[in-house]
mmCIF file of C-alpha atoms and ligand atoms in Angstrom:
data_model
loop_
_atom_site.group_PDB
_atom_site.id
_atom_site.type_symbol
_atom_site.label_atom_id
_atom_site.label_comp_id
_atom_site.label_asym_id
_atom_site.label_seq_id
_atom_site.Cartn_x
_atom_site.Cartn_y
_atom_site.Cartn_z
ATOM 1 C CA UNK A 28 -15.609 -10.820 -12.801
ATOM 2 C CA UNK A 29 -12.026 -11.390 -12.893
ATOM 3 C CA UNK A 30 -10.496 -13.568 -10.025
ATOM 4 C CA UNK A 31 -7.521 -13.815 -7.821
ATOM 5 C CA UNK A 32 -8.014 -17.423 -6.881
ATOM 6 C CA UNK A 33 -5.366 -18.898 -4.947
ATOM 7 C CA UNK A 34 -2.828 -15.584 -5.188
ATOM 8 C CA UNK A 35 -1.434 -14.439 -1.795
ATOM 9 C CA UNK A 36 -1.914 -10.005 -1.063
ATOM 10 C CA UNK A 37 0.710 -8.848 1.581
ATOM 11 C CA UNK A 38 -1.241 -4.988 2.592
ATOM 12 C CA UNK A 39 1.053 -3.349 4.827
ATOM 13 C CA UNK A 40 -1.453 -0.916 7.167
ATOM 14 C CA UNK A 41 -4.641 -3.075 6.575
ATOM 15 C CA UNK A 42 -5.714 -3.090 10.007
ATOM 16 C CA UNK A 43 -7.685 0.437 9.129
ATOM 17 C CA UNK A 44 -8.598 3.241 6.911
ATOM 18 C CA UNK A 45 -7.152 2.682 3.311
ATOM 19 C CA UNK A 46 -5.679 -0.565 3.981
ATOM 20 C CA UNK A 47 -8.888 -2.471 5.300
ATOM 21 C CA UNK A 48 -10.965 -1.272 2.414
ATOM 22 C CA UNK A 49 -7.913 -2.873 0.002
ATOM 23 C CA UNK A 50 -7.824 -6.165 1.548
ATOM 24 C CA UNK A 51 -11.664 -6.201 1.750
ATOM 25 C CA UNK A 52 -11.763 -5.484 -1.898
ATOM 26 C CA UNK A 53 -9.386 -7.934 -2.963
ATOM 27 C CA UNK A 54 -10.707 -10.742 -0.998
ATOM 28 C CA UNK A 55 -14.127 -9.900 -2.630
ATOM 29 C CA UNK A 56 -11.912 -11.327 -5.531
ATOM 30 C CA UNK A 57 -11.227 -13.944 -4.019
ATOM 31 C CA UNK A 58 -7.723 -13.187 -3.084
ATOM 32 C CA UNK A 59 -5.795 -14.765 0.251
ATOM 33 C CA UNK A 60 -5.156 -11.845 2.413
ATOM 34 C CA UNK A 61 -1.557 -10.919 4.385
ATOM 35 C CA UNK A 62 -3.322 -8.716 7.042
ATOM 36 C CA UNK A 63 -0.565 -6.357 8.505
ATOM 37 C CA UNK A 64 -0.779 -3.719 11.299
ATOM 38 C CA UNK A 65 1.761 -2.749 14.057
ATOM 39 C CA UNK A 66 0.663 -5.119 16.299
ATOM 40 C CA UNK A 67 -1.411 -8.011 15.983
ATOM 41 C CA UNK A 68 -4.406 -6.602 18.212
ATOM 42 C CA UNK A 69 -4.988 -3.897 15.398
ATOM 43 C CA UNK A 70 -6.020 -6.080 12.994
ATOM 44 C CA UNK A 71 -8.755 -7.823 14.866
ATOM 45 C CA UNK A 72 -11.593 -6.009 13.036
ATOM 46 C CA UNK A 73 -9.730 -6.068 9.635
ATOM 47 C CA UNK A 74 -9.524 -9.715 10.326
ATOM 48 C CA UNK A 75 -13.213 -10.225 11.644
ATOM 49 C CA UNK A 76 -14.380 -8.635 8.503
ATOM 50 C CA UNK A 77 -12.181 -10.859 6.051
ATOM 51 C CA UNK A 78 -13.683 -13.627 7.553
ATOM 52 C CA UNK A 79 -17.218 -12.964 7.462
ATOM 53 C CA UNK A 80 -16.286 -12.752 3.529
ATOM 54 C CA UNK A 81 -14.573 -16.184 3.985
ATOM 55 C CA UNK A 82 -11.187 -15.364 2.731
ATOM 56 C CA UNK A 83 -8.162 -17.236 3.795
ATOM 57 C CA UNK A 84 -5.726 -14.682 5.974
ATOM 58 C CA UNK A 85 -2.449 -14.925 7.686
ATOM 59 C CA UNK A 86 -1.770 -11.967 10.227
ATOM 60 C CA UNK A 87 1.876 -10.240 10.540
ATOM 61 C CA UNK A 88 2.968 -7.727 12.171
ATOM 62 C CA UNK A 89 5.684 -5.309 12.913
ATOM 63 C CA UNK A 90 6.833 -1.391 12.988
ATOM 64 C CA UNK A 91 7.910 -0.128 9.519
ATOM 65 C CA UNK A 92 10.140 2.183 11.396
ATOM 66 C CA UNK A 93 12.300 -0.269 12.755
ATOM 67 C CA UNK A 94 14.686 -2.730 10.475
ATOM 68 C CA UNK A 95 13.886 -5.535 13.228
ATOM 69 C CA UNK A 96 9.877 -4.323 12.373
ATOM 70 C CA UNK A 97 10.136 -5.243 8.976
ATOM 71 C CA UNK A 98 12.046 -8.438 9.392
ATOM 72 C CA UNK A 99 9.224 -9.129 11.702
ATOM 73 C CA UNK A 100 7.155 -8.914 8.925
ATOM 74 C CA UNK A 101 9.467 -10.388 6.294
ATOM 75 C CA UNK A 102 9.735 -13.860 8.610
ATOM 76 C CA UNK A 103 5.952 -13.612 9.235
ATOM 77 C CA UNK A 104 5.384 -14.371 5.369
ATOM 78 C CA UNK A 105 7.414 -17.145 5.682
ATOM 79 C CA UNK A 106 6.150 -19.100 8.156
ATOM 80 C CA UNK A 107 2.608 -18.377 6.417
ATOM 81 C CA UNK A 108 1.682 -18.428 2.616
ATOM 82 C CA UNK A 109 5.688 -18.205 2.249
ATOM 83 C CA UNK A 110 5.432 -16.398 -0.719
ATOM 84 C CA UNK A 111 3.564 -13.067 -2.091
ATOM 85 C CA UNK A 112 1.585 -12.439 -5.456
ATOM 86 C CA UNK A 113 0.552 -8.864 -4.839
ATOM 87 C CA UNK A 114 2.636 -6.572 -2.457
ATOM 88 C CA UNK A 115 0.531 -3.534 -1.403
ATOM 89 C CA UNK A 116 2.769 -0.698 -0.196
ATOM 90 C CA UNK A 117 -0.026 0.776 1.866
ATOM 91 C CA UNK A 118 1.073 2.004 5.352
ATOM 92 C CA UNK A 119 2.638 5.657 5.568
ATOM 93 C CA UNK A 120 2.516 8.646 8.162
ATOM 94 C CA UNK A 121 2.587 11.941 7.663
ATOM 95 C CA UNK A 122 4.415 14.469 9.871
ATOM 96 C CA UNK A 123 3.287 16.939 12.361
ATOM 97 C CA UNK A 124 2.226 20.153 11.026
ATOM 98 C CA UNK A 125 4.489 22.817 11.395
ATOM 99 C CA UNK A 126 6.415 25.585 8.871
ATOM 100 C CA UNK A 127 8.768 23.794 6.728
ATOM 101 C CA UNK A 128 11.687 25.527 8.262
ATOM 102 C CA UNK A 129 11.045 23.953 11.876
ATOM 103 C CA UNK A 130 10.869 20.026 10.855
ATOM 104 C CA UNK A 131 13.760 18.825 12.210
ATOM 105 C CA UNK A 132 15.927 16.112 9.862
ATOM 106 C CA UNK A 133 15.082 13.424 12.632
ATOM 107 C CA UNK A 134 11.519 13.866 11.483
ATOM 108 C CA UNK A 135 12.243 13.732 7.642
ATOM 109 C CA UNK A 136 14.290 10.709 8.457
ATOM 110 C CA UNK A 137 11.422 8.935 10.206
ATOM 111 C CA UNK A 138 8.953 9.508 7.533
ATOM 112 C CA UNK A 139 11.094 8.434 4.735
ATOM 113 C CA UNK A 140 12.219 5.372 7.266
ATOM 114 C CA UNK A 141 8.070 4.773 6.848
ATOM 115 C CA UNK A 142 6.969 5.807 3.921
ATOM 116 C CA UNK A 143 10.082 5.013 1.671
ATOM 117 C CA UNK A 144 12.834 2.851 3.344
ATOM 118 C CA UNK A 145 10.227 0.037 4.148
ATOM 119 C CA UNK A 146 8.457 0.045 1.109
ATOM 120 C CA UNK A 147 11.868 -0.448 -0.849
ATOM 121 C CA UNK A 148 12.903 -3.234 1.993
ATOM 122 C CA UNK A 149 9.572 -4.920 1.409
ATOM 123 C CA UNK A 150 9.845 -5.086 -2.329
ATOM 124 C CA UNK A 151 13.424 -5.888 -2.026
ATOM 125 C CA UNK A 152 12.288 -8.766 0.095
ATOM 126 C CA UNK A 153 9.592 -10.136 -2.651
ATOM 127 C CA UNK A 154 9.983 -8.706 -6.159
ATOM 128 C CA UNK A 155 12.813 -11.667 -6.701
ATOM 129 C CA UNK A 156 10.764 -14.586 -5.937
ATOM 130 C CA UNK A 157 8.056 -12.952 -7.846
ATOM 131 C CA UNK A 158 10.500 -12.990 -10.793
ATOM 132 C CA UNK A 159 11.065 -16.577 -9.998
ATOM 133 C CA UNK A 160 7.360 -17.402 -10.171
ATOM 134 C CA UNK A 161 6.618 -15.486 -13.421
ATOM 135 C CA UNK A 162 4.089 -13.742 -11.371
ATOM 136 C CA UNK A 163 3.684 -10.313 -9.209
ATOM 137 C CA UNK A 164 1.747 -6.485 -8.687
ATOM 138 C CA UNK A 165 3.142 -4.571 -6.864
ATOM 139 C CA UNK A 166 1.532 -1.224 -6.183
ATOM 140 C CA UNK A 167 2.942 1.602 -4.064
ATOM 141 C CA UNK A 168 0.772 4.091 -2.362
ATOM 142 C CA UNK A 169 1.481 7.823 -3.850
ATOM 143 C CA UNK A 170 -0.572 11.215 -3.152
ATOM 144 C CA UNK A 171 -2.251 13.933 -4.766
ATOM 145 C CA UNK A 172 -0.739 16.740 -2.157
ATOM 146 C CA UNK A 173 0.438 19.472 -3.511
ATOM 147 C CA UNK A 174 1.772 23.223 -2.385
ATOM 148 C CA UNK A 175 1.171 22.559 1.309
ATOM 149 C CA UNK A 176 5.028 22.855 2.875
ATOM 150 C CA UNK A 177 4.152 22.582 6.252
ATOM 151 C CA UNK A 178 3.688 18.584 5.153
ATOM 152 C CA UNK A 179 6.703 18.387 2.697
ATOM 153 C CA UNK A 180 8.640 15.775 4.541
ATOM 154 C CA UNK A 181 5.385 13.328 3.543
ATOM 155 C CA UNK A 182 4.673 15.161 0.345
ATOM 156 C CA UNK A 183 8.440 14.690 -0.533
ATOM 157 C CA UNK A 184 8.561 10.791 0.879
ATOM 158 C CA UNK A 185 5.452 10.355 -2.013
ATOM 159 C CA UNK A 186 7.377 11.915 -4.912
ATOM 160 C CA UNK A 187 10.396 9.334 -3.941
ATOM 161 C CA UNK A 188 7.731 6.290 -4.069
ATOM 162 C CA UNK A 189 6.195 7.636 -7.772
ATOM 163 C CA UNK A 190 10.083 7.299 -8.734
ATOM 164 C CA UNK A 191 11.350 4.400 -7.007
ATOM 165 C CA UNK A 192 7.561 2.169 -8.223
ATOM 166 C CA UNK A 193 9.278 3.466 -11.987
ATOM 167 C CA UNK A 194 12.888 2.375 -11.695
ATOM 168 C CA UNK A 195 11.944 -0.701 -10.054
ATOM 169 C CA UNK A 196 9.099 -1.013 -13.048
ATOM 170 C CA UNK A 197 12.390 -0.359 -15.311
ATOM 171 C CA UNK A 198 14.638 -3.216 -13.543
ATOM 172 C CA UNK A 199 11.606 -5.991 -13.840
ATOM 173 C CA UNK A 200 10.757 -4.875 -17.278
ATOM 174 C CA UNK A 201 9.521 -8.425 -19.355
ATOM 175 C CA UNK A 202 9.277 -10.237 -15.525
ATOM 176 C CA UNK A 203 5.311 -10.242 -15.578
ATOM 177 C CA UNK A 204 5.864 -8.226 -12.434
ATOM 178 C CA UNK A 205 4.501 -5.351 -12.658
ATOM 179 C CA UNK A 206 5.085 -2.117 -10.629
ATOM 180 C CA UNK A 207 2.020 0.656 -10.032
ATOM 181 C CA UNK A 208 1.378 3.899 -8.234
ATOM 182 C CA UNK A 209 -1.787 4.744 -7.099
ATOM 183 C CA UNK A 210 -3.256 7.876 -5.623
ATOM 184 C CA UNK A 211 -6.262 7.141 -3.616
ATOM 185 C CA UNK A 212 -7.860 10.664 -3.316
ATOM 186 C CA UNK A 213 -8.106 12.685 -0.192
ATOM 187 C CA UNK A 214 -10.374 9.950 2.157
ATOM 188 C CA UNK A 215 -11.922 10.324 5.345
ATOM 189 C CA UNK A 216 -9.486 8.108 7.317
ATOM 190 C CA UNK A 217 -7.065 8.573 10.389
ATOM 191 C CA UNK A 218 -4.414 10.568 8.085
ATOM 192 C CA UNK A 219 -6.907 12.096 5.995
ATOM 193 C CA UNK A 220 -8.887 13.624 8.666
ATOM 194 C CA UNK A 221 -12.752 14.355 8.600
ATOM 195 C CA UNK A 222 -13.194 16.929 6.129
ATOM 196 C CA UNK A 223 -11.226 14.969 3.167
ATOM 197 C CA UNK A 224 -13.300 14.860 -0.058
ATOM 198 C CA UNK A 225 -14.673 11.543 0.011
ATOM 199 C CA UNK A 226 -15.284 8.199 2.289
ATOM 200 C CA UNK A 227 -12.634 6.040 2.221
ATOM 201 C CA UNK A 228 -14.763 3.091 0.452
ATOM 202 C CA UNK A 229 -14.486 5.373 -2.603
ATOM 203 C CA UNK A 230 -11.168 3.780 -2.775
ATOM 204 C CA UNK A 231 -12.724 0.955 -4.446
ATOM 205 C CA UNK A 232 -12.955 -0.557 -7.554
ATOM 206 C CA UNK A 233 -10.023 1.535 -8.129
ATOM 207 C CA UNK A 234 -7.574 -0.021 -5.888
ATOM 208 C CA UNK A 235 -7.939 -3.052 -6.936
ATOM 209 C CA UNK A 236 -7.072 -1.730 -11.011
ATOM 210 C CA UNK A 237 -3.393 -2.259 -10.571
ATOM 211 C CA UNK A 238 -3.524 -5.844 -8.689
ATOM 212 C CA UNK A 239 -6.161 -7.468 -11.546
ATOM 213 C CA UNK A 240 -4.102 -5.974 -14.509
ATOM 214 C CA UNK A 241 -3.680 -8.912 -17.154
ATOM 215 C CA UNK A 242 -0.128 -10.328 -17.668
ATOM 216 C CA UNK A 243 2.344 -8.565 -18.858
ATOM 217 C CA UNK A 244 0.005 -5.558 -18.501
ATOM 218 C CA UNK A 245 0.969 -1.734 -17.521
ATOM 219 C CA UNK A 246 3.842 -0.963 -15.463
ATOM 220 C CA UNK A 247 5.476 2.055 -14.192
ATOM 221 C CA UNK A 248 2.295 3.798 -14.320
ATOM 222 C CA UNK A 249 0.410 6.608 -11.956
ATOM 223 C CA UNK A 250 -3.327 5.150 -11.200
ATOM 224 C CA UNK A 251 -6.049 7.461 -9.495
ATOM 225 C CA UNK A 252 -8.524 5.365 -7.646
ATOM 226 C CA UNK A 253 -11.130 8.259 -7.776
ATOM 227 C CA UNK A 254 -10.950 7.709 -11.472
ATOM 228 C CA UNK A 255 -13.193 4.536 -10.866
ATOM 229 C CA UNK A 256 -15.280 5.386 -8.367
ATOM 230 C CA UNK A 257 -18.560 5.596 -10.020
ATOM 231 C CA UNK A 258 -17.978 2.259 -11.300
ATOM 232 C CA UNK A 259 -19.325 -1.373 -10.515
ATOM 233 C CA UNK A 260 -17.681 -2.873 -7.433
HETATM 234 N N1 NAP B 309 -6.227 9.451 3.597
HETATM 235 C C1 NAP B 309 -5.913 10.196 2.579
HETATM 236 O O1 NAP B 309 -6.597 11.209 2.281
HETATM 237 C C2 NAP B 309 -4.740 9.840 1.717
HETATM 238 C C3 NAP B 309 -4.480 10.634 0.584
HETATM 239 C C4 NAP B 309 -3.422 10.307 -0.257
HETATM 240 C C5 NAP B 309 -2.648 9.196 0.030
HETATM 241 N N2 NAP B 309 -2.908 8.442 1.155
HETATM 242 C C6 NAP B 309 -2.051 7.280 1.405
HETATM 243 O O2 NAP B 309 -2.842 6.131 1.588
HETATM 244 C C7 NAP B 309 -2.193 5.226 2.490
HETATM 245 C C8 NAP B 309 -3.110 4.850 3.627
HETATM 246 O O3 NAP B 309 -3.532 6.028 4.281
HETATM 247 P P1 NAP B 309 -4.713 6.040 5.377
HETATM 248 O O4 NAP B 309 -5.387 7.331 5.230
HETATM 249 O O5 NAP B 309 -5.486 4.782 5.304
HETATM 250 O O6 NAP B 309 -3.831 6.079 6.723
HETATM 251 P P2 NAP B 309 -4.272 5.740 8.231
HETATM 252 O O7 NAP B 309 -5.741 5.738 8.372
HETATM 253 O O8 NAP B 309 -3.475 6.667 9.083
HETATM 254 O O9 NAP B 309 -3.749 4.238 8.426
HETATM 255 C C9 NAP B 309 -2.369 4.017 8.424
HETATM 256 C C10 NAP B 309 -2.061 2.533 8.370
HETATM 257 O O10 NAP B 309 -0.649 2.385 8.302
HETATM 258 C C11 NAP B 309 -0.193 1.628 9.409
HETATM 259 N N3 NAP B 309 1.030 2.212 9.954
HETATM 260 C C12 NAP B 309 1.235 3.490 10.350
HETATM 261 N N4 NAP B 309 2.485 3.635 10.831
HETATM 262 C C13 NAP B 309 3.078 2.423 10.741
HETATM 263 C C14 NAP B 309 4.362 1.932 11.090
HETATM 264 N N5 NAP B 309 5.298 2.712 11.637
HETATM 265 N N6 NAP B 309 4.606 0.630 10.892
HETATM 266 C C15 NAP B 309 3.666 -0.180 10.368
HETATM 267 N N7 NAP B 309 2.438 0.221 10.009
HETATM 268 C C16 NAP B 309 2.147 1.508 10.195
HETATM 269 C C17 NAP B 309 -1.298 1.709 10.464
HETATM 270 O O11 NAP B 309 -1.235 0.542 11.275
HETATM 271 P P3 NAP B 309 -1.754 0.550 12.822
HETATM 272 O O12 NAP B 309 -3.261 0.520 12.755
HETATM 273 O O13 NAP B 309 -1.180 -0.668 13.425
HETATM 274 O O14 NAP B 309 -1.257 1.826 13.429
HETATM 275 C C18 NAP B 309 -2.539 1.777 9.591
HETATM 276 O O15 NAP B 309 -2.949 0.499 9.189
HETATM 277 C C19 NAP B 309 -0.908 5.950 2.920
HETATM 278 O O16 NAP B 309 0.153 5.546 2.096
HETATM 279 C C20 NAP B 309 -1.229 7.403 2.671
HETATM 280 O O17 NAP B 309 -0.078 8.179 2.489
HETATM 281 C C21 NAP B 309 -3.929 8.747 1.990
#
């Protein structure tokens, strides 16, 4: 089994649903773990659960909404493992339901704040020591949603991450960091709601295809987790 002894995971939103199951799977591998939720009292069961595996975690937290959020987190990393191997562009939100004519641009402009402005800040924030170090994954969270307008503020905010996870692939082309997409499948979680397609431990093995890739492996590149699903964890 292929390890990630020693390497440092930053997984924005792993204090539930997607998240968690990402952080639990990588520090099955034997990965250090950069819990991250919105506030620290979040993660306490994403934590508890790391540690009954016996992985070595830091905790940050912070809003992705906010620029002082982010820093939050940013500064957090620093006074803790000070560095990051594999950045996991997890959290996101999804807007209120509603005909796409009624969602107001204050509500497009806090998803993308979320789902797009962070994730760039974040990588922004890491992908240059990575280069540095000779060493990085970075995987961004896409989705599969398709033809449902009433949700096309988050749909949209998904099409900008499969772009922005290929020009950044572009810029660090030769760097050993490497950029991924992943789809996850439509999960029984907070945002997916309970009757998505499949539990949200489904995610794995899959997940963790993009952050064990070998050096100088794939980048730019669309993953489905559901792809793996039937596999070995
Ligand atoms: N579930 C699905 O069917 C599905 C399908 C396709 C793609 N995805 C994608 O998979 C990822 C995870 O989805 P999920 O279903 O696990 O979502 P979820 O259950 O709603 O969990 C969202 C996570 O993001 C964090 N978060 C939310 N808003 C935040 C903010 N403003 N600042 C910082 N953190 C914030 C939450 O932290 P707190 O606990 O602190 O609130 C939580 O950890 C997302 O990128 C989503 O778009 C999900």
């Amino acid at each position: 089994m292929k390890l990630l002894d020693n390497k440092w995971a930053l997984v924005t939103g792993s204090s539930r649903g997607i998240g968690r199951q990402i952080a639990l799977g990588l520090a099955q591998r034997r990965c250090n773990i950069v819990v991250h939720g919105r506030n620290e009292s979040n993660v306490a069961e994403t934590l508890q659960q790391l540690q009954a595996l016996g992985a070595r975690t830091h905790v940050v937290s912070g809003d992705l909404g906010t620029a002082e959020g982010i820093e939050a987190i940013i500064e957090g990393v620093k006074k803790g493992p000070g560095h990051i191997d594999i950045l996991y562009n997890n959290a996101a939100i999804q807007n209120d339901w509603k005909p796409i004519w009624d969602i107001a641009p204050d509500e497009w402009l806090e998803i993308f704040q979320v789902n797009v402005f962070a994730m760039v800040a974040l990588c922004n924030a890491f992908a240059p020591e990575m280069k540095r170090r000779g060493y990085g994954r970075i995987i961004n969270l896409t989705s599969g949603i398709r033809d449902i307008p009433q949700l096309a503020p988050y749909s949209v905010s998904k099409a900008a991450v499969d772009k922005y996870s290929r020009d950044l692939a572009a810029e660090l082309q030769g760097t050993n960091v490497l950029v991924n997409y992943i789809d996850p499948g439509w999960l029984k979680t907070d945002m997916g709601g309970p009757d998505a397609e499949q539990e949200v431990e489904t995610v794995l093995p899959g997940v963790l295809v993009p952050a064990l890739l070998d050096d100088h492996g794939p980048s730019g590149r669309f993953y489905a987790a559901q792809d793996y699903k039937d596999l070995e964890r």
